[in-house]
């Protein structure tokens, strides 16, 4: 046995679990989307940044090495010298490191965008991958909520630029300070002792986040004693007194017909909290700035039910949601949901420098956005393949290459068939697999007469499916042209198809 | 001490050793180059592939885990389950894995291109980084040397497309089979026992690779007893007999005025070797194919001194070299050197499938190519920054945002200053740092009169440097226009500058 083990077996040709490859149109469509997003970000004055994919675990921060192998959630390894390194798990933590490192060489405020893969060491599931794309824009060093408003406007512009129509999305804005104010009013947060009651607040925040799914009654139950779901399972609640729960419910359901009315409701609710009032003021400023620029409630709304998970947000938070319905896995229509989110995080750079540096930004889930466009039929159209120059005579390869060169010189995507040319049927199957619009054929007979055959593969496929015997014999999908007219004829045929 | 250690110190804001960040124009210029290269590859019928950045160490192959920690040369870590994973170190090994895994769904031949970062766990040095970009094109499943010729032609097209002028580069082509034939003739390779004399052949190949640097006499010395360099250090040679060394020298110096003469010389040298003769035949075919497509010796040459390091090449090898001189670090002019290389590797997929799959391809060193363009002054021009709308009155932020929105709607890159607006000088310094062409100014006075000031920062900088007092006072760099004419005026000014 030991001896057998030593004989190296053939390696398995497999991506690691939770990873995948992207082919052809998948790559092109994502690239086109990233290019479009970059154009919008650029027009808003944001500059590109590409930080290293590898960071020290220390700099990533969230996963400080308090165990021997600090790879909870990240892919990490130890350098021979001793440092632990890891693949970045998002683009925000690296930005904080970059800004702290290079702040003397960067303008203030620093508007930057970044796009690229991030890695999560999580259990893979269906449709959940351990490497995926993010596309972020952040403004570092701008304390004013004008920076938050700008990001929200840019997010709306971006969604429209990539093909989400107005009315099919909404950017929802809230403020952590308002939420904290409500928690103060409800007696769940003591500004003098912010660490107390953290567990209750956690239950409350998770309950708020479930409003969409459970409805007001379900959330109300979770704020009180608890909730029994359809299967009979019981979830323990936050145990709030009825008047406390009323305050929280009032906050969540504070959305009114206009931003002004919503803000007035929130202002009344948080009147006794300094933080809450400050948050409402900020939301009012954001609403005013956006209204002045023409971003009305058909695009951006104040919505108190937006919570957002990450603990590091300190002010405005925002989320872009697609509002059209798609068919869920259970066969029931459901809203597509969130495709982007972000907010203000004023403490991330401070970890490095000791000085608070205000920052706000958004992250777009590019793969989800691509899935949304695919669901609406806006992507996934098969891009045409190259014109394929077939090989009838192995010794005349130079002639075939010359044809392809001429076509390419005219800007036409073209290639010579480079497999084994013996079986002509295989060449046609190849052209079909490539989605080729046209095939070029020149045997010895055609070469002697200085002509070429051009086969229209799209028309040919239609005929093969529908044609009568007469139509088939007439073979309108294949035509003979003088060799000298080849390029012009191909250009004409491609323009027509 | 122990207690103090437990108190977490501030993390260092540093990239890991050997990694770096890329800012603004560095990112844009690389992206523009990759886009241009992708266009050429696409026109040749190549499809994009983006494989996972993480592979199993087993699939990467070169670094099979025969030690406890198989991270020699790669960044590797062990999964909780047990598999060793690693970051890809090139784009060729992943292609072999992808092709073996997906071959039933891919066309044959499969032409693909890939671009992205690769990682090497090497000792970093000046200008040498552990993460860098590669940009590859490969054809898998095409046994004919027409595939190699196509890659060479495409490489020449690509270099011209990114801005290297014809005459400033040359693609040099050789064939491993010719080299092996010469080694057979010289008695250094026995086809019946190919493993024997591997050490001598290694010394010979390294010597050939040094022809540029050491000249014929230096190489000749290395083929014989050895060579003493200028510092007095002695390098032991391959110990060839004079007639063996003559054969190798004859091969290396077989380049003649025309491909036909070079090939005739090589044919005579390797006449007694089956492999060598086959290799010369292949080179002749490549030369014929390229000549028929118009790629003459001003672009692509047969050059027997091309060796290329990687052990896995089995046939044609090629290399693109930039022939213009740049100033070396020692102050002496030197040729820029190699920016791309590749060749045929018919055994890489076989590792997975057991069946030989022919493949050939090229890898472009994008960062080196960018450095070459920078050395010729073709990149590095500073891209203009955004128009900056200054903030004169904090309460009128909405008006300033509206101005920026209008400019952006007209396609103009524009932003509102979002730092602390108190000090106007800081706003101007910011605009300068951003490379802004224009700044927009509207104080209370201008607002009352419904006008704006437009400051031409480029002209302003010129005046600041050269103007007389009168010119300075006249201040031609600043002009006042009606608010309604703002966008049109900015458009006109930007078009003029």
Short mmCIF file of N, CA and C in Angstrom, two decimals, chain B residues 222-304:
data_model
loop_
_atom_site.label_atom_id
_atom_site.label_comp_id
_atom_site.label_asym_id
_atom_site.label_seq_id
_atom_site.Cartn_x
_atom_site.Cartn_y
_atom_site.Cartn_z
N UNK B 222 32.16 28.87 -22.04
CA UNK B 222 31.24 28.13 -21.16
C UNK B 222 30.93 26.73 -21.71
N UNK B 223 30.99 26.60 -23.03
CA UNK B 223 30.76 25.27 -23.62
C UNK B 223 31.96 24.36 -23.35
N UNK B 224 33.15 24.97 -23.22
CA UNK B 224 34.36 24.19 -22.97
C UNK B 224 34.66 24.07 -21.49
N UNK B 225 35.88 24.52 -21.11
CA UNK B 225 36.31 24.32 -19.72
C UNK B 225 35.59 25.23 -18.73
N UNK B 226 35.30 26.44 -19.19
CA UNK B 226 34.65 27.37 -18.29
C UNK B 226 35.10 28.78 -18.58
N UNK B 227 34.63 29.72 -17.77
CA UNK B 227 34.87 31.13 -18.08
C UNK B 227 35.13 31.92 -16.80
N UNK B 228 36.16 32.75 -16.89
CA UNK B 228 36.44 33.67 -15.79
C UNK B 228 35.85 35.02 -16.15
N UNK B 229 34.99 35.58 -15.29
CA UNK B 229 34.39 36.89 -15.63
C UNK B 229 35.29 38.03 -15.15
N UNK B 230 34.83 39.26 -15.41
CA UNK B 230 35.66 40.44 -15.13
C UNK B 230 36.09 40.52 -13.66
N UNK B 231 35.21 40.04 -12.78
CA UNK B 231 35.54 40.11 -11.35
C UNK B 231 36.51 39.00 -10.93
N UNK B 232 36.84 38.11 -11.87
CA UNK B 232 37.75 37.03 -11.55
C UNK B 232 37.06 35.74 -11.15
N UNK B 233 35.72 35.79 -10.99
CA UNK B 233 34.97 34.57 -10.64
C UNK B 233 34.98 33.59 -11.82
N UNK B 234 35.11 32.31 -11.48
CA UNK B 234 35.18 31.30 -12.52
C UNK B 234 33.87 30.50 -12.57
N UNK B 235 33.26 30.39 -13.76
CA UNK B 235 32.08 29.55 -13.94
C UNK B 235 32.51 28.30 -14.69
N UNK B 236 32.24 27.14 -14.10
CA UNK B 236 32.64 25.88 -14.72
C UNK B 236 31.83 25.67 -16.00
N UNK B 237 32.48 25.19 -17.05
CA UNK B 237 31.82 24.98 -18.33
C UNK B 237 31.24 23.58 -18.48
N UNK B 238 30.66 23.32 -19.69
CA UNK B 238 30.04 22.02 -19.96
C UNK B 238 31.08 20.96 -20.29
N UNK B 239 32.32 21.37 -20.55
CA UNK B 239 33.37 20.42 -20.84
C UNK B 239 33.23 19.73 -22.19
N UNK B 240 32.66 20.41 -23.18
CA UNK B 240 32.51 19.80 -24.51
C UNK B 240 33.87 19.73 -25.22
N UNK B 241 34.00 18.71 -26.05
CA UNK B 241 35.16 18.64 -26.94
C UNK B 241 35.02 19.74 -27.99
N UNK B 242 36.13 20.21 -28.58
CA UNK B 242 36.08 21.32 -29.53
C UNK B 242 35.07 21.10 -30.66
N UNK B 243 35.00 19.88 -31.19
CA UNK B 243 34.09 19.68 -32.33
C UNK B 243 32.62 19.71 -31.87
N UNK B 244 32.38 19.27 -30.63
CA UNK B 244 31.02 19.40 -30.07
C UNK B 244 30.65 20.88 -29.93
N UNK B 245 31.57 21.62 -29.36
CA UNK B 245 31.33 23.05 -29.17
C UNK B 245 31.14 23.75 -30.52
N UNK B 246 31.91 23.33 -31.52
CA UNK B 246 31.74 23.90 -32.86
C UNK B 246 30.32 23.73 -33.37
N UNK B 247 29.78 22.51 -33.16
CA UNK B 247 28.41 22.24 -33.62
C UNK B 247 27.42 23.19 -32.96
N UNK B 248 27.54 23.32 -31.64
CA UNK B 248 26.61 24.19 -30.91
C UNK B 248 26.78 25.64 -31.36
N UNK B 249 28.04 26.08 -31.48
CA UNK B 249 28.29 27.47 -31.90
C UNK B 249 27.73 27.70 -33.31
N UNK B 250 27.90 26.72 -34.16
CA UNK B 250 27.40 26.83 -35.54
C UNK B 250 25.90 27.01 -35.55
N UNK B 251 25.22 26.30 -34.67
CA UNK B 251 23.77 26.40 -34.55
C UNK B 251 23.35 27.80 -34.11
N UNK B 252 23.98 28.26 -33.03
CA UNK B 252 23.62 29.55 -32.48
C UNK B 252 23.86 30.70 -33.44
N UNK B 253 24.87 30.49 -34.26
CA UNK B 253 25.24 31.58 -35.19
C UNK B 253 24.76 31.27 -36.61
N UNK B 254 23.69 30.49 -36.71
CA UNK B 254 23.20 30.07 -38.03
C UNK B 254 22.35 31.13 -38.70
N UNK B 255 22.08 32.22 -38.03
CA UNK B 255 21.24 33.25 -38.62
C UNK B 255 21.94 33.86 -39.84
N UNK B 256 21.23 33.84 -40.97
CA UNK B 256 21.78 34.41 -42.20
C UNK B 256 20.88 35.56 -42.64
N UNK B 257 21.19 36.11 -43.81
CA UNK B 257 20.48 37.30 -44.27
C UNK B 257 18.99 37.01 -44.54
N UNK B 258 18.68 35.79 -44.96
CA UNK B 258 17.29 35.47 -45.23
C UNK B 258 16.89 34.22 -44.47
N UNK B 259 15.56 34.05 -44.28
CA UNK B 259 15.07 32.86 -43.58
C UNK B 259 15.49 31.61 -44.34
N UNK B 260 15.45 31.67 -45.69
CA UNK B 260 15.79 30.50 -46.49
C UNK B 260 17.22 30.06 -46.24
N UNK B 261 18.13 31.02 -46.17
CA UNK B 261 19.54 30.68 -45.93
C UNK B 261 19.74 30.17 -44.51
N UNK B 262 19.07 30.81 -43.55
CA UNK B 262 19.18 30.33 -42.17
C UNK B 262 18.70 28.89 -42.08
N UNK B 263 17.56 28.62 -42.72
CA UNK B 263 17.00 27.27 -42.67
C UNK B 263 17.94 26.27 -43.34
N UNK B 264 18.56 26.67 -44.46
CA UNK B 264 19.49 25.76 -45.14
C UNK B 264 20.67 25.43 -44.23
N UNK B 265 21.17 26.43 -43.52
CA UNK B 265 22.28 26.22 -42.59
C UNK B 265 21.87 25.24 -41.49
N UNK B 266 20.68 25.46 -40.92
CA UNK B 266 20.19 24.59 -39.85
C UNK B 266 19.97 23.17 -40.38
N UNK B 267 19.45 23.08 -41.62
CA UNK B 267 19.19 21.77 -42.21
C UNK B 267 20.48 20.97 -42.34
N UNK B 268 21.53 21.66 -42.80
CA UNK B 268 22.82 20.99 -42.95
C UNK B 268 23.36 20.55 -41.59
N UNK B 269 23.20 21.41 -40.59
CA UNK B 269 23.73 21.11 -39.26
C UNK B 269 23.05 19.90 -38.62
N UNK B 270 21.76 19.72 -38.87
CA UNK B 270 21.00 18.68 -38.17
C UNK B 270 20.61 17.53 -39.09
N UNK B 271 21.28 17.44 -40.24
CA UNK B 271 20.89 16.46 -41.26
C UNK B 271 20.80 15.04 -40.71
N UNK B 272 21.66 14.70 -39.77
CA UNK B 272 21.70 13.31 -39.29
C UNK B 272 20.68 13.05 -38.18
N UNK B 273 19.89 14.04 -37.78
CA UNK B 273 18.92 13.84 -36.69
C UNK B 273 17.49 13.92 -37.23
N UNK B 274 16.71 12.88 -36.95
CA UNK B 274 15.31 12.87 -37.39
C UNK B 274 14.55 14.03 -36.75
N UNK B 275 14.73 14.18 -35.44
CA UNK B 275 14.05 15.26 -34.71
C UNK B 275 14.45 16.63 -35.25
N UNK B 276 15.75 16.80 -35.45
CA UNK B 276 16.25 18.08 -35.93
C UNK B 276 15.67 18.43 -37.29
N UNK B 277 15.63 17.44 -38.20
CA UNK B 277 15.11 17.68 -39.54
C UNK B 277 13.62 18.05 -39.48
N UNK B 278 12.89 17.35 -38.61
CA UNK B 278 11.47 17.66 -38.41
C UNK B 278 11.31 19.10 -37.93
N UNK B 279 12.17 19.51 -37.00
CA UNK B 279 12.12 20.86 -36.48
C UNK B 279 12.39 21.90 -37.56
N UNK B 280 13.37 21.63 -38.42
CA UNK B 280 13.68 22.58 -39.50
C UNK B 280 12.50 22.66 -40.47
N UNK B 281 11.89 21.50 -40.77
CA UNK B 281 10.71 21.51 -41.63
C UNK B 281 9.61 22.39 -41.03
N UNK B 282 9.40 22.27 -39.73
CA UNK B 282 8.36 23.08 -39.08
C UNK B 282 8.69 24.57 -39.16
N UNK B 283 9.95 24.91 -38.93
CA UNK B 283 10.36 26.32 -39.03
C UNK B 283 10.14 26.84 -40.45
N UNK B 284 10.43 25.98 -41.44
CA UNK B 284 10.24 26.38 -42.84
C UNK B 284 8.76 26.64 -43.12
N UNK B 285 7.90 25.76 -42.60
CA UNK B 285 6.46 25.98 -42.78
C UNK B 285 6.01 27.29 -42.15
N UNK B 286 6.49 27.54 -40.94
CA UNK B 286 6.12 28.79 -40.25
C UNK B 286 6.58 29.99 -41.06
N UNK B 287 7.82 29.94 -41.54
CA UNK B 287 8.35 31.05 -42.34
C UNK B 287 7.51 31.27 -43.60
N UNK B 288 7.12 30.16 -44.28
CA UNK B 288 6.30 30.28 -45.49
C UNK B 288 4.94 30.90 -45.19
N UNK B 289 4.29 30.39 -44.13
CA UNK B 289 2.96 30.90 -43.77
C UNK B 289 3.02 32.39 -43.47
N UNK B 290 4.04 32.80 -42.71
CA UNK B 290 4.14 34.20 -42.33
C UNK B 290 4.46 35.08 -43.53
N UNK B 291 5.34 34.59 -44.41
CA UNK B 291 5.68 35.36 -45.61
C UNK B 291 4.43 35.57 -46.47
N UNK B 292 3.61 34.50 -46.60
CA UNK B 292 2.40 34.61 -47.42
C UNK B 292 1.44 35.66 -46.87
N UNK B 293 1.45 35.84 -45.54
CA UNK B 293 0.57 36.83 -44.92
C UNK B 293 1.23 38.20 -44.82
N UNK B 294 2.43 38.32 -45.35
CA UNK B 294 3.09 39.63 -45.37
C UNK B 294 3.91 39.95 -44.14
N UNK B 295 4.15 38.95 -43.29
CA UNK B 295 5.00 39.21 -42.12
C UNK B 295 6.44 38.86 -42.46
N UNK B 296 7.17 39.85 -42.94
CA UNK B 296 8.54 39.65 -43.39
C UNK B 296 9.53 39.75 -42.24
N UNK B 297 10.82 39.64 -42.56
CA UNK B 297 11.87 39.65 -41.53
C UNK B 297 12.00 41.00 -40.82
N UNK B 298 11.30 42.03 -41.30
CA UNK B 298 11.29 43.27 -40.51
C UNK B 298 10.43 43.09 -39.25
N UNK B 299 9.63 42.01 -39.22
CA UNK B 299 8.78 41.80 -38.05
C UNK B 299 9.05 40.46 -37.36
N UNK B 300 9.19 39.41 -38.15
CA UNK B 300 9.35 38.08 -37.56
C UNK B 300 10.55 37.39 -38.21
N UNK B 301 11.49 36.91 -37.41
CA UNK B 301 12.68 36.25 -37.95
C UNK B 301 12.88 34.88 -37.30
N UNK B 302 13.50 33.98 -38.09
CA UNK B 302 13.95 32.71 -37.54
C UNK B 302 15.27 32.99 -36.83
N UNK B 303 15.36 32.62 -35.57
CA UNK B 303 16.56 32.95 -34.80
C UNK B 303 16.94 31.77 -33.89
N UNK B 304 17.99 31.04 -34.27
CA UNK B 304 18.36 29.84 -33.50
C UNK B 304 18.83 30.11 -32.07
#
